[in-house]
Amino acid sequence: MKKRSPLLSWIFSTARFLWEMPRVVDMLSRLEKHVDAEGTQRVEHRGVVLFNTVRTYVSVQLVIEVMLALKLKARGFDVRMLYDDGPLYHHETLTKNDLAPMQTYYRLRRLLSLALLRRLPLVGGMMEPYSRFVDRAQLTLLDDPKVGELKSFRSIELEPFVRASLVRFYLSAPDRPMLESERDYQKARAMFVRNAIVSISAAQQVYAEFKPTMVVTSHGIYSSWGTFMSFMMQQGVRTITYGLNGYGAASLDLATDDIAANKSDGGYLKHLAEQVVDRTISRIDVAQRVGHLMNERFNHGSADIARLGGTETASRSPLLQRLDTHRAAGRDIFALFPNVMWDNATTFEESNRVFDSPVEWLVETVRYFDRSPDKVLVIRVHPAERSFMTVRKSVSDILTFHLGEQVLRRENIIIVAPEEPLSSYALFDFMKAGIVYNGTIGLELVFGHIALIIGARAAYSDSGFTHDIHDRNEYFAAFDTTEQILQRQDSNLESALLFAYEYFFLHGVPMKFMSPLRAGTPNYECPTDEIWGDRNLEHVVGVMAGEREYFQDYWRQDER
């Protein structure tokens, strides 16, 4: 996938925004009438639900949050939607690469979308500006030149959220030395600490006024979303996070009291296993559906894989010929698959149970192979690094920064560049084991009957089929025990099938208000009666309201 130029991206983004916003407002206006029709005012008040709406210029996020808000309002909840009208110092999705005109452009988009939303009677009545709860003049700490050194504020530890924001801003890696090497690091750090102070202050005032029973937010990462959510959780407020499912164009991931909706099953896997035992779900159906999916992925038929590129499997590839030579010489070949280092998945603190960060994992693993010339390490850099998840600091940059350029020239250490068209699956035939931090390809390695070595706590860890590592000694010992690891995987394949079934087929809840054809786009063509009456939507709101237990249980026939 070729990278689009910044100018073309700006033109495309502007055209899409101007095309979508009137349709978003029209769609929401028609949906408001359903709330009135259900006689909201006659329903008993059930508590306050607060949406921490930050990205008010992203159409699909607006539709998701307003859709859920209207449904909850129809059930008798007092819904408030908190939006940024200026107090925050920086928007988390803007990066170092975004020039000042782009930042102004996004502010204008935000103002336009807010102006349109305020015209809607119900939605406008639910909206609450940040400025009503934050008075910068009273937060004298914001003007302290040493504010960037602050580690906590009002009992909230700032470091995890500020570091995640810095990683996102610099499109770099969760590594302190690399971040601190940026010329304007101190200025950027102070900016995100100020963001956190404003967010926590807003959360404190909002809590004092509304005493919300539930907070809904995109996620709990970064200096704005994360600190706000952390404060609310400290007060015992139930939190709901949501996100677009990566494997279904019209599906939502949702989670309760977790910083991201796509990383936890909320205890559902155990519940699902019980459904298999009582034959609500057929073991044969689970095996067939997962088997079909894996075959599709291994043959590059899945949309997410096609989007990445890198589908060449030619046996004449110079890289594969080089691996053939190593194999003929009796050397064991290992392949390492790092995430895009600035991606959210790399910033989860609880994932780092073996190493302090994915950077440390990468560096220490390469250092191990540098001292083990009898073993070969192939590093398949994530293809998204040179497409839709562009980085400023690549895997090669990270290794050069920490280990020097010479390590990249070792005979037994091979780096496959992100733009290399070679398929990652072409490496499977050569591998003694695959190494991941917490990436999804780990599941594919299991189904490819390849030993999996995990350097962190992945979503599929502790699920009954992986070799779960808890310290560095166990991690490095795993390179010499791959046969035992593979035996454990193969003998517990049923657990792997069940996890994959939940992860790929049930975790994302299909929604009629989202387009099934274009990921991340509202379904403007769907009649509002169908959207409002969507049983999956009713199920999700039922879980949010405390009437049902699991978001993933939407599929059950007795609820449909």
Coordinates of C-alpha atoms in Angstrom, one line a residue:
M1 CA 0.0 0.0 0.0
K2 CA 1.5 3.3 -1.1
K3 CA 1.7 6.2 1.3
R4 CA -0.6 9.1 0.3
S5 CA 1.1 12.6 0.2
P6 CA 0.3 15.0 3.0
L7 CA -1.4 17.4 0.6
L8 CA -3.6 14.6 -0.9
S9 CA -4.4 13.4 2.6
W10 CA -5.5 16.9 3.6
I11 CA -7.7 17.3 0.5
F12 CA -9.2 13.9 0.9
S13 CA -9.9 14.4 4.6
T14 CA -11.4 17.8 4.0
A15 CA -13.7 16.6 1.2
R16 CA -14.8 13.6 3.3
F17 CA -15.5 15.8 6.3
L18 CA -17.6 18.3 4.3
W19 CA -19.5 15.5 2.6
E20 CA -20.1 13.6 5.9
M21 CA -21.0 16.2 8.5
P22 CA -24.4 17.3 7.0
R23 CA -25.3 13.6 6.7
V24 CA -24.2 12.9 10.3
V25 CA -26.4 15.7 11.5
D26 CA -29.4 14.6 9.4
M27 CA -29.0 11.0 10.6
L28 CA -28.9 12.1 14.2
S29 CA -31.8 14.5 13.8
R30 CA -34.0 11.6 12.5
L31 CA -32.8 9.4 15.4
E32 CA -33.8 12.0 18.0
K33 CA -37.4 11.6 17.0
H34 CA -37.3 8.0 18.2
V35 CA -36.3 9.2 21.7
D36 CA -39.3 11.5 21.8
A37 CA -41.6 8.8 20.5
E38 CA -40.6 6.6 23.5
G39 CA -41.6 9.2 25.9
T40 CA -38.3 9.8 27.6
Q41 CA -39.7 12.3 30.1
R42 CA -42.0 9.6 31.6
V43 CA -39.2 7.2 32.3
E44 CA -37.8 7.1 35.9
H45 CA -34.4 8.8 36.2
R46 CA -31.7 6.1 36.4
G47 CA -28.5 8.1 37.1
V48 CA -26.1 10.2 35.1
V49 CA -24.0 8.8 32.2
L50 CA -21.1 11.0 31.1
F51 CA -19.5 10.7 27.6
N52 CA -16.0 12.1 27.5
T53 CA -16.3 13.2 23.9
V54 CA -13.0 14.6 22.7
R55 CA -12.8 14.0 19.0
T56 CA -15.9 15.9 18.0
Y57 CA -14.7 16.2 14.4
V58 CA -14.6 12.5 13.5
S59 CA -17.9 11.4 12.0
V60 CA -18.0 7.8 13.0
Q61 CA -17.0 8.6 16.6
L62 CA -19.7 11.2 16.8
V63 CA -22.3 8.8 15.5
I64 CA -21.2 6.0 17.9
E65 CA -21.3 8.2 21.0
V66 CA -24.5 10.1 20.1
M67 CA -26.2 6.8 19.1
L68 CA -25.4 5.2 22.5
A69 CA -26.3 8.5 24.3
L70 CA -29.7 8.7 22.7
K71 CA -30.4 5.0 23.5
L72 CA -29.4 5.5 27.1
K73 CA -31.5 8.7 27.4
A74 CA -34.5 6.7 26.1
R75 CA -34.0 4.3 28.9
G76 CA -34.2 7.1 31.5
F77 CA -30.6 8.0 32.1
D78 CA -29.5 11.7 32.4
V79 CA -26.8 11.8 29.7
R80 CA -24.1 14.5 29.4
M81 CA -21.6 14.8 26.6
L82 CA -18.4 16.6 27.6
Y83 CA -16.5 18.1 24.7
D84 CA -13.3 20.1 24.4
D85 CA -14.1 23.7 23.5
G86 CA -10.5 25.0 23.9
P87 CA -9.1 24.3 27.4
L88 CA -7.0 21.3 26.3
Y89 CA -3.5 22.3 25.2
H90 CA -3.1 19.7 22.4
H91 CA -5.2 17.2 20.6
E92 CA -3.8 13.7 20.9
T93 CA -4.2 12.6 17.3
L94 CA -2.1 15.5 16.0
T95 CA 1.5 14.6 15.6
K96 CA 4.9 16.2 15.3
N97 CA 4.5 15.8 11.5
D98 CA 1.3 18.0 11.5
L99 CA 2.2 21.6 10.6
A100 CA 0.5 24.6 12.3
P101 CA -2.0 25.0 9.4
M102 CA -3.2 21.5 10.0
Q103 CA -3.7 22.1 13.7
T104 CA -5.8 25.2 12.8
Y105 CA -7.7 23.2 10.3
Y106 CA -8.7 20.6 12.9
R107 CA -9.8 23.3 15.3
L108 CA -12.0 24.7 12.6
R109 CA -13.5 21.3 11.9
R110 CA -14.2 20.9 15.6
L111 CA -15.9 24.3 15.8
L112 CA -18.0 23.5 12.7
S113 CA -19.1 20.1 14.0
L114 CA -20.0 21.5 17.4
A115 CA -22.1 24.3 15.8
L116 CA -24.0 21.8 13.8
L117 CA -24.6 19.4 16.8
R118 CA -25.8 22.2 19.0
R119 CA -28.7 22.8 16.6
L120 CA -30.1 19.4 17.5
P121 CA -32.6 19.7 20.4
L122 CA -31.7 16.6 22.4
V123 CA -28.0 16.3 21.5
G124 CA -27.4 20.0 22.0
G125 CA -29.1 19.8 25.4
M126 CA -26.8 17.0 26.5
M127 CA -23.5 18.8 25.5
E128 CA -21.3 20.2 28.2
P129 CA -18.1 22.3 27.4
Y130 CA -14.8 21.6 29.1
S131 CA -14.5 25.3 29.8
R132 CA -17.5 25.2 32.2
F133 CA -15.5 22.9 34.5
V134 CA -11.9 24.2 34.0
D135 CA -10.7 27.7 34.8
R136 CA -7.1 27.9 33.7
A137 CA -6.6 31.1 35.7
Q138 CA -7.2 29.1 38.9
L139 CA -4.8 26.4 37.9
T140 CA -1.6 28.4 38.6
L141 CA 0.4 25.2 38.3
L142 CA -0.1 25.4 34.5
D143 CA 2.2 28.5 34.4
D144 CA 5.0 26.9 36.4
P145 CA 8.0 26.5 34.0
K146 CA 8.8 23.2 35.8
V147 CA 5.3 21.8 35.2
G148 CA 6.8 19.2 32.8
E149 CA 8.6 17.6 35.8
L150 CA 5.3 16.8 37.6
K151 CA 4.8 13.1 38.2
S152 CA 1.4 13.1 39.7
F153 CA -1.6 15.4 40.1
R154 CA -4.5 14.9 42.6
S155 CA -3.4 11.3 43.3
I156 CA -3.3 10.4 39.6
E157 CA 0.1 9.1 38.3
L158 CA 0.8 11.0 35.1
E159 CA 3.7 9.2 33.6
P160 CA 2.0 6.3 31.7
F161 CA -0.4 8.7 30.1
V162 CA 2.1 11.5 29.3
R163 CA 4.6 8.9 27.9
A164 CA 1.8 7.4 25.7
S165 CA 1.0 10.9 24.4
L166 CA 4.6 11.7 23.6
V167 CA 5.1 8.4 21.8
R168 CA 2.0 9.2 19.7
F169 CA 3.1 12.8 19.1
Y170 CA 6.5 11.8 17.9
L171 CA 5.4 8.6 16.1
S172 CA 8.3 7.1 17.9
A173 CA 8.7 4.4 20.5
P174 CA 7.8 3.9 24.2
D175 CA 11.5 4.4 25.2
R176 CA 12.6 7.2 27.4
P177 CA 16.1 7.7 25.9
M178 CA 14.7 8.0 22.4
L179 CA 11.9 10.4 23.4
E180 CA 14.3 12.5 25.4
S181 CA 16.6 12.8 22.3
E182 CA 13.9 14.8 20.5
R183 CA 15.0 18.5 20.4
D184 CA 11.7 19.9 21.7
Y185 CA 11.1 17.0 24.2
Q186 CA 10.8 19.2 27.3
K187 CA 8.3 21.5 25.6
A188 CA 6.2 18.6 24.4
R189 CA 6.3 16.9 27.7
A190 CA 5.1 20.1 29.5
M191 CA 2.3 20.4 27.0
F192 CA 1.0 16.9 27.8
V193 CA 1.4 17.4 31.5
R194 CA -0.7 20.5 31.2
N195 CA -3.2 18.5 29.2
A196 CA -3.4 16.0 32.0
I197 CA -3.9 18.7 34.6
V198 CA -6.8 20.2 32.7
S199 CA -8.4 16.7 32.2
I200 CA -8.1 15.7 35.8
S201 CA -9.4 19.1 36.9
A202 CA -12.4 18.7 34.6
A203 CA -13.0 15.2 35.8
Q204 CA -13.0 16.4 39.4
Q205 CA -15.5 19.2 38.8
V206 CA -17.7 17.0 36.6
Y207 CA -17.8 14.3 39.3
A208 CA -18.6 16.8 42.0
E209 CA -21.5 18.2 40.1
F210 CA -23.1 15.2 38.4
K211 CA -21.9 12.1 40.4
P212 CA -22.0 10.0 37.2
T213 CA -22.8 6.3 37.6
M214 CA -21.1 5.5 34.3
V215 CA -18.5 7.2 32.0
V216 CA -18.1 6.3 28.3
T217 CA -14.9 7.1 26.5
S218 CA -13.0 6.0 23.4
H219 CA -10.2 4.6 25.6
G220 CA -8.2 5.3 28.7
I221 CA -4.9 6.1 27.0
Y222 CA -3.1 9.5 26.6
S223 CA -3.0 12.6 28.7
S224 CA -6.6 13.6 28.0
W225 CA -8.7 10.4 27.8
G226 CA -6.5 8.4 30.2
T227 CA -6.2 10.7 33.1
F228 CA -9.9 11.6 33.0
M229 CA -10.9 7.9 33.1
S230 CA -8.3 7.1 35.8
F231 CA -9.8 9.8 38.1
M232 CA -13.3 8.4 37.5
M233 CA -12.2 4.8 38.2
Q234 CA -10.6 6.0 41.5
Q235 CA -14.0 7.3 42.5
G236 CA -15.6 3.9 41.8
V237 CA -17.4 5.0 38.6
R238 CA -18.1 2.3 36.1
T239 CA -16.3 3.0 32.8
I240 CA -17.1 1.8 29.3
T241 CA -14.5 2.0 26.5
Y242 CA -15.3 1.4 22.9
G243 CA -13.5 1.2 19.5
L244 CA -13.8 0.1 16.0
N245 CA -13.3 -3.7 15.6
G246 CA -10.3 -4.4 13.3
Y247 CA -11.8 -7.5 11.8
G248 CA -15.4 -6.4 11.0
A249 CA -16.2 -3.3 9.0
A250 CA -19.4 -2.6 10.9
S251 CA -18.5 -3.9 14.4
L252 CA -17.7 -2.3 17.7
D253 CA -15.5 -3.5 20.5
L254 CA -16.7 -2.6 24.0
A255 CA -15.3 -3.3 27.4
T256 CA -16.1 -2.5 31.1
D257 CA -13.4 -0.9 33.3
D258 CA -10.5 -1.5 30.9
I259 CA -8.4 1.1 29.2
A260 CA -9.0 -0.3 25.7
A261 CA -11.9 -2.2 24.3
N262 CA -9.9 -4.6 22.1
K263 CA -7.5 -6.0 24.6
S264 CA -9.7 -7.9 27.1
D265 CA -12.5 -10.4 27.0
G266 CA -13.9 -9.3 30.4
G267 CA -14.1 -12.9 31.5
Y268 CA -16.2 -13.9 28.5
L269 CA -13.9 -16.7 27.3
K270 CA -14.7 -18.8 30.4
H271 CA -18.4 -18.1 29.9
L272 CA -18.1 -19.1 26.2
A273 CA -16.4 -22.3 27.1
E274 CA -19.5 -23.2 29.2
Q275 CA -21.6 -22.6 26.1
V276 CA -19.5 -25.1 24.2
V277 CA -19.9 -27.7 27.0
D278 CA -23.7 -27.3 27.1
R279 CA -23.7 -27.5 23.3
T280 CA -25.1 -24.0 22.7
I281 CA -22.2 -23.7 20.4
S282 CA -20.9 -26.6 18.3
R283 CA -17.2 -27.5 18.6
I284 CA -17.4 -28.4 14.9
D285 CA -18.7 -25.0 14.0
V286 CA -16.0 -23.3 16.0
A287 CA -13.3 -25.4 14.4
Q288 CA -14.7 -24.9 10.9
R289 CA -15.1 -21.1 11.1
V290 CA -11.7 -20.6 12.7
G291 CA -10.1 -22.9 10.2
H292 CA -11.7 -21.1 7.3
L293 CA -10.6 -17.8 8.6
M294 CA -7.0 -18.9 9.1
N295 CA -6.8 -20.3 5.6
E296 CA -8.2 -17.0 4.3
R297 CA -5.6 -15.0 6.3
F298 CA -2.7 -17.3 5.2
N299 CA -3.8 -16.7 1.6
H300 CA -4.0 -13.0 2.1
G301 CA -7.8 -12.9 1.7
S302 CA -8.6 -10.9 4.8
A303 CA -9.3 -7.2 4.3
D304 CA -6.9 -6.1 7.1
I305 CA -4.0 -8.1 5.5
A306 CA -4.7 -6.9 2.0
R307 CA -4.6 -3.4 3.3
L308 CA -1.1 -3.9 4.6
G309 CA 0.4 -5.3 1.4
G310 CA 3.3 -7.6 1.6
T311 CA 1.7 -10.6 0.0
E312 CA 4.5 -12.0 -2.2
T313 CA 5.5 -15.6 -1.5
A314 CA 7.9 -16.2 -4.4
S315 CA 10.4 -18.9 -3.5
R316 CA 13.1 -17.2 -5.6
S317 CA 13.1 -14.2 -3.2
P318 CA 16.8 -13.4 -2.3
L319 CA 15.8 -13.4 1.4
L320 CA 14.2 -16.9 1.2
Q321 CA 17.3 -18.2 -0.6
R322 CA 19.4 -16.7 2.1
L323 CA 17.3 -18.5 4.7
D324 CA 17.6 -21.7 2.7
T325 CA 21.4 -21.4 3.0
H326 CA 21.1 -20.9 6.8
R327 CA 18.8 -23.9 7.1
A328 CA 21.1 -26.1 5.1
A329 CA 23.9 -25.2 7.4
G330 CA 21.8 -26.5 10.4
R331 CA 21.1 -23.1 12.0
D332 CA 17.7 -22.7 13.7
I333 CA 15.7 -19.8 12.3
F334 CA 13.5 -17.5 14.4
A335 CA 11.3 -14.7 13.2
L336 CA 10.4 -11.7 15.3
F337 CA 7.2 -9.7 14.5
P338 CA 7.2 -6.3 16.2
N339 CA 4.2 -4.0 16.5
V340 CA 4.2 -0.5 15.1
M341 CA 6.0 1.0 18.1
W342 CA 3.8 4.1 18.6
D343 CA 0.6 2.1 18.4
N344 CA -1.7 2.0 21.4
A345 CA -1.0 -1.7 21.9
T346 CA 2.6 -1.0 22.9
T347 CA 1.7 1.5 25.7
F348 CA -0.3 -0.8 28.0
E349 CA 1.6 -0.9 31.2
E350 CA 0.1 -4.2 32.4
S351 CA 1.4 -5.9 29.2
N352 CA 5.0 -5.3 30.2
R353 CA 5.3 -8.3 32.6
V354 CA 8.7 -9.5 31.2
F355 CA 10.4 -6.3 29.9
D356 CA 9.8 -2.7 30.7
S357 CA 8.7 -1.9 27.2
P358 CA 8.5 -3.3 23.7
V359 CA 11.7 -1.4 22.9
E360 CA 13.6 -3.2 25.6
W361 CA 12.2 -6.5 24.4
L362 CA 13.3 -5.8 20.9
V363 CA 16.8 -4.6 21.9
E364 CA 17.5 -7.4 24.3
T365 CA 16.3 -10.1 21.9
V366 CA 18.6 -8.8 19.2
R367 CA 21.4 -8.6 21.7
Y368 CA 20.8 -12.3 22.5
F369 CA 21.0 -13.3 18.9
D370 CA 24.1 -11.1 18.4
R371 CA 25.7 -13.4 21.0
S372 CA 24.3 -16.5 19.4
P373 CA 25.7 -16.9 15.9
D374 CA 24.4 -20.4 15.6
K375 CA 20.8 -19.0 15.6
V376 CA 19.3 -16.8 12.9
L377 CA 16.9 -14.0 13.7
V378 CA 14.6 -12.5 11.0
I379 CA 12.9 -9.3 12.0
R380 CA 9.8 -8.7 9.9
V381 CA 9.1 -5.0 10.4
H382 CA 5.4 -4.2 10.4
P383 CA 4.3 -3.2 6.8
A384 CA 2.1 -0.4 8.3
E385 CA 5.3 1.5 9.1
R386 CA 5.4 2.7 5.6
S387 CA 1.7 3.0 4.8
F388 CA -1.2 4.1 7.0
M389 CA 0.7 4.0 10.4
T390 CA 3.8 6.0 9.3
V391 CA 6.6 6.2 11.9
R392 CA 9.3 8.8 12.5
K393 CA 11.5 6.3 14.3
S394 CA 11.5 2.8 12.7
V395 CA 12.6 -0.5 14.1
S396 CA 16.0 0.0 12.3
D397 CA 16.3 3.4 14.0
I398 CA 15.6 1.9 17.4
L399 CA 18.2 -0.8 17.0
T400 CA 20.8 1.7 15.6
F401 CA 20.1 4.1 18.5
H402 CA 20.6 1.4 21.2
L403 CA 23.1 -1.1 19.6
G404 CA 24.8 0.7 16.8
E405 CA 24.7 0.2 13.0
Q406 CA 27.0 -2.8 13.1
V407 CA 24.3 -5.1 14.6
L408 CA 22.3 -4.6 11.4
R409 CA 25.2 -6.1 9.4
R410 CA 25.4 -9.3 11.3
E411 CA 25.2 -12.4 9.1
N412 CA 22.6 -14.0 11.5
I413 CA 20.4 -10.9 12.0
I414 CA 18.2 -10.1 9.0
I415 CA 15.8 -7.2 8.8
V416 CA 12.9 -7.3 6.4
A417 CA 12.0 -3.7 5.7
P418 CA 8.3 -2.6 5.9
E419 CA 8.1 -1.8 2.2
E420 CA 9.4 -5.3 1.3
P421 CA 6.6 -7.1 -0.6
L422 CA 7.5 -10.5 0.9
S423 CA 4.6 -12.0 2.9
S424 CA 5.2 -12.7 6.6
Y425 CA 3.6 -16.1 6.0
A426 CA 6.4 -17.0 3.6
L427 CA 8.7 -17.1 6.6
F428 CA 6.6 -19.8 8.3
D429 CA 8.2 -22.7 6.4
F430 CA 11.6 -21.7 7.7
M431 CA 10.9 -20.9 11.3
K432 CA 11.8 -22.9 14.4
A433 CA 9.7 -20.4 16.4
G434 CA 8.0 -17.0 16.0
I435 CA 8.6 -14.2 18.5
V436 CA 6.0 -11.5 19.3
Y437 CA 5.4 -8.9 22.0
N438 CA 1.6 -9.1 22.0
G439 CA 0.7 -9.0 18.3
T440 CA -2.2 -10.9 16.7
I441 CA 0.2 -12.8 14.4
G442 CA 0.9 -14.8 17.5
L443 CA -2.4 -16.6 17.0
E444 CA -1.6 -17.3 13.4
L445 CA 1.7 -18.9 14.5
V446 CA -0.2 -21.2 16.8
F447 CA -2.5 -22.3 14.0
G448 CA 0.5 -22.6 11.7
H449 CA 1.9 -25.1 14.1
I450 CA 4.9 -23.0 14.9
A451 CA 6.2 -22.5 18.5
L452 CA 5.2 -19.1 19.8
I453 CA 7.5 -17.1 22.2
I454 CA 5.7 -14.1 23.7
G455 CA 7.6 -11.2 25.3
A456 CA 4.7 -9.7 27.1
R457 CA 1.2 -10.3 28.2
A458 CA -0.8 -10.6 25.0
A459 CA -4.6 -10.7 24.7
Y460 CA -4.3 -14.5 24.2
S461 CA -1.9 -15.1 27.1
D462 CA -3.1 -17.2 30.0
S463 CA -5.8 -18.7 27.8
G464 CA -4.7 -22.3 28.2
F465 CA -2.7 -22.9 25.0
T466 CA 0.3 -20.5 25.1
H467 CA 3.7 -20.8 26.9
D468 CA 3.2 -18.0 29.3
I469 CA 6.5 -16.3 30.3
H470 CA 6.8 -14.2 33.5
D471 CA 10.5 -13.2 33.6
R472 CA 13.6 -12.8 31.4
N473 CA 15.2 -16.0 32.4
E474 CA 12.1 -17.9 31.2
Y475 CA 12.0 -15.8 28.0
F476 CA 15.6 -16.5 26.9
A477 CA 15.3 -20.2 28.0
A478 CA 12.4 -20.5 25.6
F479 CA 14.7 -20.3 22.6
D480 CA 16.1 -23.7 23.5
T481 CA 12.7 -25.3 24.4
T482 CA 10.7 -24.7 21.3
E483 CA 9.7 -28.4 20.9
Q484 CA 8.1 -28.4 24.3
I485 CA 6.3 -25.1 23.6
L486 CA 5.0 -26.5 20.3
Q487 CA 3.8 -29.7 22.0
R488 CA 1.8 -27.6 24.5
Q489 CA 0.2 -25.5 21.8
D490 CA -0.8 -28.5 19.7
S491 CA -2.2 -30.5 22.6
N492 CA -4.3 -27.5 23.7
L493 CA -5.5 -26.5 20.2
E494 CA -9.2 -26.6 21.3
S495 CA -8.5 -23.7 23.7
A496 CA -6.8 -21.8 20.9
L497 CA -9.8 -22.4 18.6
L498 CA -12.2 -21.1 21.2
F499 CA -10.1 -18.0 21.9
A500 CA -9.8 -17.2 18.1
Y501 CA -13.6 -17.8 17.8
E502 CA -14.3 -15.2 20.4
Y503 CA -11.5 -12.8 19.3
F504 CA -12.4 -12.7 15.6
F505 CA -16.1 -13.5 15.5
L506 CA -17.7 -12.4 18.7
H507 CA -15.6 -9.7 20.3
G508 CA -16.9 -7.1 17.8
V509 CA -20.6 -6.4 17.9
P510 CA -22.1 -5.8 14.5
M511 CA -24.0 -2.5 14.3
K512 CA -26.6 -1.4 11.7
F513 CA -25.6 2.3 12.1
M514 CA -22.1 1.5 10.7
S515 CA -21.4 0.8 7.1
P516 CA -20.8 -2.9 6.3
L517 CA -18.9 -1.9 3.1
R518 CA -16.6 0.9 4.3
A519 CA -14.8 0.6 7.7
G520 CA -15.1 3.5 10.0
T521 CA -18.1 5.1 8.2
P522 CA -21.7 5.6 9.4
N523 CA -24.4 3.8 7.5
Y524 CA -26.2 6.7 6.0
E525 CA -28.3 4.6 3.7
C526 CA -29.9 2.4 6.5
P527 CA -33.4 3.5 7.5
T528 CA -33.5 5.0 11.0
D529 CA -36.2 2.6 12.0
E530 CA -33.8 -0.3 11.4
I531 CA -31.0 1.5 13.2
W532 CA -33.1 2.3 16.2
G533 CA -34.5 -1.2 16.4
D534 CA -31.2 -3.0 15.9
R535 CA -31.2 -5.9 18.4
N536 CA -27.4 -5.8 18.7
L537 CA -27.6 -2.1 19.7
E538 CA -30.3 -2.9 22.2
H539 CA -28.1 -5.7 23.7
V540 CA -25.1 -3.3 24.0
V541 CA -27.2 -0.7 25.7
G542 CA -28.7 -3.4 28.0
V543 CA -25.2 -4.3 29.1
M544 CA -24.3 -0.7 29.7
A545 CA -27.5 -0.3 31.7
G546 CA -26.6 -3.3 33.9
E547 CA -29.4 -5.5 32.5
R548 CA -27.1 -8.0 30.8
E549 CA -23.6 -9.2 31.6
Y550 CA -21.5 -9.6 28.4
F551 CA -21.3 -7.4 25.3
Q552 CA -20.2 -10.5 23.3
D553 CA -23.3 -12.4 24.1
Y554 CA -25.3 -10.5 21.4
W555 CA -25.4 -13.6 19.2
R556 CA -27.5 -15.7 21.6
Q557 CA -30.8 -16.7 19.9
D558 CA -32.8 -16.4 23.2
E559 CA -32.0 -12.7 23.2
R560 CA -32.9 -12.1 19.6

